Amino acid sequence: GVAKNVIGRILTRFEDRGLKIVATRMMQLTEHQAKSFYEVHKDRPFYGDLVKFMTSGPVVVSVLEGDN
């Protein structure tokens, strides 16, 4: 979404489905952060590529609030 410049469109989808955006920021994940976040996938063959992709540029992280 960041590379394609569609962050606003993505966040709008959440809002259109009744979620409230409580906080959002752009950041660059470190390798350690990406490995920790995606640790559930560490034994899968795509794990290394996933970590590499997620650390290749900035990401937008958000806190969303809603029912259920």
JSON list of C-alpha atoms in Angstrom, two decimals:
[
{"chain": "A", "resi": 1, "resn": "GLY", "atom": "CA", "xyz": [0.00, 0.00, 0.00]},
{"chain": "A", "resi": 2, "resn": "VAL", "atom": "CA", "xyz": [2.81, 2.43, 0.79]},
{"chain": "A", "resi": 3, "resn": "ALA", "atom": "CA", "xyz": [4.72, 1.75, -2.44]},
{"chain": "A", "resi": 4, "resn": "LYS", "atom": "CA", "xyz": [1.53, 2.02, -4.50]},
{"chain": "A", "resi": 5, "resn": "ASN", "atom": "CA", "xyz": [0.43, 5.19, -2.68]},
{"chain": "A", "resi": 6, "resn": "VAL", "atom": "CA", "xyz": [-2.96, 3.73, -1.66]},
{"chain": "A", "resi": 7, "resn": "ILE", "atom": "CA", "xyz": [-2.73, 4.06, 2.12]},
{"chain": "A", "resi": 8, "resn": "GLY", "atom": "CA", "xyz": [-5.80, 6.31, 2.26]},
{"chain": "A", "resi": 9, "resn": "ARG", "atom": "CA", "xyz": [-7.88, 3.87, 0.21]},
{"chain": "A", "resi": 10, "resn": "ILE", "atom": "CA", "xyz": [-6.95, 1.00, 2.50]},
{"chain": "A", "resi": 11, "resn": "LEU", "atom": "CA", "xyz": [-7.76, 2.93, 5.67]},
{"chain": "A", "resi": 12, "resn": "THR", "atom": "CA", "xyz": [-11.06, 4.04, 4.14]},
{"chain": "A", "resi": 13, "resn": "ARG", "atom": "CA", "xyz": [-12.04, 0.37, 3.71]},
{"chain": "A", "resi": 14, "resn": "PHE", "atom": "CA", "xyz": [-11.67, -0.15, 7.45]},
{"chain": "A", "resi": 15, "resn": "GLU", "atom": "CA", "xyz": [-13.70, 2.98, 8.23]},
{"chain": "A", "resi": 16, "resn": "ASP", "atom": "CA", "xyz": [-16.40, 2.00, 5.73]},
{"chain": "A", "resi": 17, "resn": "ARG", "atom": "CA", "xyz": [-16.80, -1.27, 7.64]},
{"chain": "A", "resi": 18, "resn": "GLY", "atom": "CA", "xyz": [-17.39, 0.54, 10.92]},
{"chain": "A", "resi": 19, "resn": "LEU", "atom": "CA", "xyz": [-13.90, 0.47, 12.41]},
{"chain": "A", "resi": 20, "resn": "LYS", "atom": "CA", "xyz": [-12.43, 3.56, 14.03]},
{"chain": "A", "resi": 21, "resn": "ILE", "atom": "CA", "xyz": [-8.80, 4.45, 13.38]},
{"chain": "A", "resi": 22, "resn": "VAL", "atom": "CA", "xyz": [-7.44, 5.22, 16.85]},
{"chain": "A", "resi": 23, "resn": "ALA", "atom": "CA", "xyz": [-3.79, 5.74, 15.85]},
{"chain": "A", "resi": 24, "resn": "THR", "atom": "CA", "xyz": [-1.64, 5.37, 12.78]},
{"chain": "A", "resi": 25, "resn": "ARG", "atom": "CA", "xyz": [1.95, 6.05, 11.86]},
{"chain": "A", "resi": 26, "resn": "MET", "atom": "CA", "xyz": [4.49, 5.29, 9.19]},
{"chain": "A", "resi": 27, "resn": "MET", "atom": "CA", "xyz": [7.66, 3.52, 10.23]},
{"chain": "A", "resi": 28, "resn": "GLN", "atom": "CA", "xyz": [10.51, 1.37, 8.99]},
{"chain": "A", "resi": 29, "resn": "LEU", "atom": "CA", "xyz": [10.54, -2.10, 10.55]},
{"chain": "A", "resi": 30, "resn": "THR", "atom": "CA", "xyz": [13.86, -3.47, 11.67]},
{"chain": "A", "resi": 31, "resn": "GLU", "atom": "CA", "xyz": [14.69, -7.06, 10.83]},
{"chain": "A", "resi": 32, "resn": "HIS", "atom": "CA", "xyz": [14.23, -7.96, 14.50]},
{"chain": "A", "resi": 33, "resn": "GLN", "atom": "CA", "xyz": [10.75, -6.36, 14.61]},
{"chain": "A", "resi": 34, "resn": "ALA", "atom": "CA", "xyz": [9.64, -8.10, 11.41]},
{"chain": "A", "resi": 35, "resn": "LYS", "atom": "CA", "xyz": [10.97, -11.48, 12.56]},
{"chain": "A", "resi": 36, "resn": "SER", "atom": "CA", "xyz": [9.21, -11.10, 15.91]},
{"chain": "A", "resi": 37, "resn": "PHE", "atom": "CA", "xyz": [5.91, -10.00, 14.37]},
{"chain": "A", "resi": 38, "resn": "TYR", "atom": "CA", "xyz": [5.84, -12.79, 11.80]},
{"chain": "A", "resi": 39, "resn": "GLU", "atom": "CA", "xyz": [7.37, -15.45, 14.09]},
{"chain": "A", "resi": 40, "resn": "VAL", "atom": "CA", "xyz": [4.23, -17.57, 13.73]},
{"chain": "A", "resi": 41, "resn": "HIS", "atom": "CA", "xyz": [5.37, -18.23, 10.14]},
{"chain": "A", "resi": 42, "resn": "LYS", "atom": "CA", "xyz": [9.05, -18.94, 10.90]},
{"chain": "A", "resi": 43, "resn": "ASP", "atom": "CA", "xyz": [8.87, -22.57, 9.76]},
{"chain": "A", "resi": 44, "resn": "ARG", "atom": "CA", "xyz": [7.15, -21.76, 6.48]},
{"chain": "A", "resi": 45, "resn": "PRO", "atom": "CA", "xyz": [9.15, -21.54, 3.25]},
{"chain": "A", "resi": 46, "resn": "PHE", "atom": "CA", "xyz": [8.12, -17.90, 2.60]},
{"chain": "A", "resi": 47, "resn": "TYR", "atom": "CA", "xyz": [9.26, -16.56, 5.99]},
{"chain": "A", "resi": 48, "resn": "GLY", "atom": "CA", "xyz": [12.61, -15.21, 4.81]},
{"chain": "A", "resi": 49, "resn": "ASP", "atom": "CA", "xyz": [11.07, -13.48, 1.80]},
{"chain": "A", "resi": 50, "resn": "LEU", "atom": "CA", "xyz": [8.30, -12.05, 3.99]},
{"chain": "A", "resi": 51, "resn": "VAL", "atom": "CA", "xyz": [10.78, -10.54, 6.44]},
{"chain": "A", "resi": 52, "resn": "LYS", "atom": "CA", "xyz": [12.88, -9.18, 3.57]},
{"chain": "A", "resi": 53, "resn": "PHE", "atom": "CA", "xyz": [9.82, -7.60, 1.93]},
{"chain": "A", "resi": 54, "resn": "MET", "atom": "CA", "xyz": [8.48, -6.09, 5.16]},
{"chain": "A", "resi": 55, "resn": "THR", "atom": "CA", "xyz": [11.84, -4.45, 5.89]},
{"chain": "A", "resi": 56, "resn": "SER", "atom": "CA", "xyz": [12.41, -3.22, 2.32]},
{"chain": "A", "resi": 57, "resn": "GLY", "atom": "CA", "xyz": [10.53, 0.05, 2.83]},
{"chain": "A", "resi": 58, "resn": "PRO", "atom": "CA", "xyz": [8.24, 1.95, 5.16]},
{"chain": "A", "resi": 59, "resn": "VAL", "atom": "CA", "xyz": [5.04, 0.41, 6.51]},
{"chain": "A", "resi": 60, "resn": "VAL", "atom": "CA", "xyz": [1.93, 2.00, 7.98]},
{"chain": "A", "resi": 61, "resn": "VAL", "atom": "CA", "xyz": [0.85, 0.58, 11.33]},
{"chain": "A", "resi": 62, "resn": "SER", "atom": "CA", "xyz": [-2.57, 1.33, 12.76]},
{"chain": "A", "resi": 63, "resn": "VAL", "atom": "CA", "xyz": [-4.65, 0.71, 15.84]},
{"chain": "A", "resi": 64, "resn": "LEU", "atom": "CA", "xyz": [-8.26, 0.00, 14.90]},
{"chain": "A", "resi": 65, "resn": "GLU", "atom": "CA", "xyz": [-11.26, -0.11, 17.22]},
{"chain": "A", "resi": 66, "resn": "GLY", "atom": "CA", "xyz": [-14.64, -1.72, 16.67]},
{"chain": "A", "resi": 67, "resn": "ASP", "atom": "CA", "xyz": [-17.21, -4.19, 17.88]},
{"chain": "A", "resi": 68, "resn": "ASN", "atom": "CA", "xyz": [-16.08, -7.83, 18.06]}
]
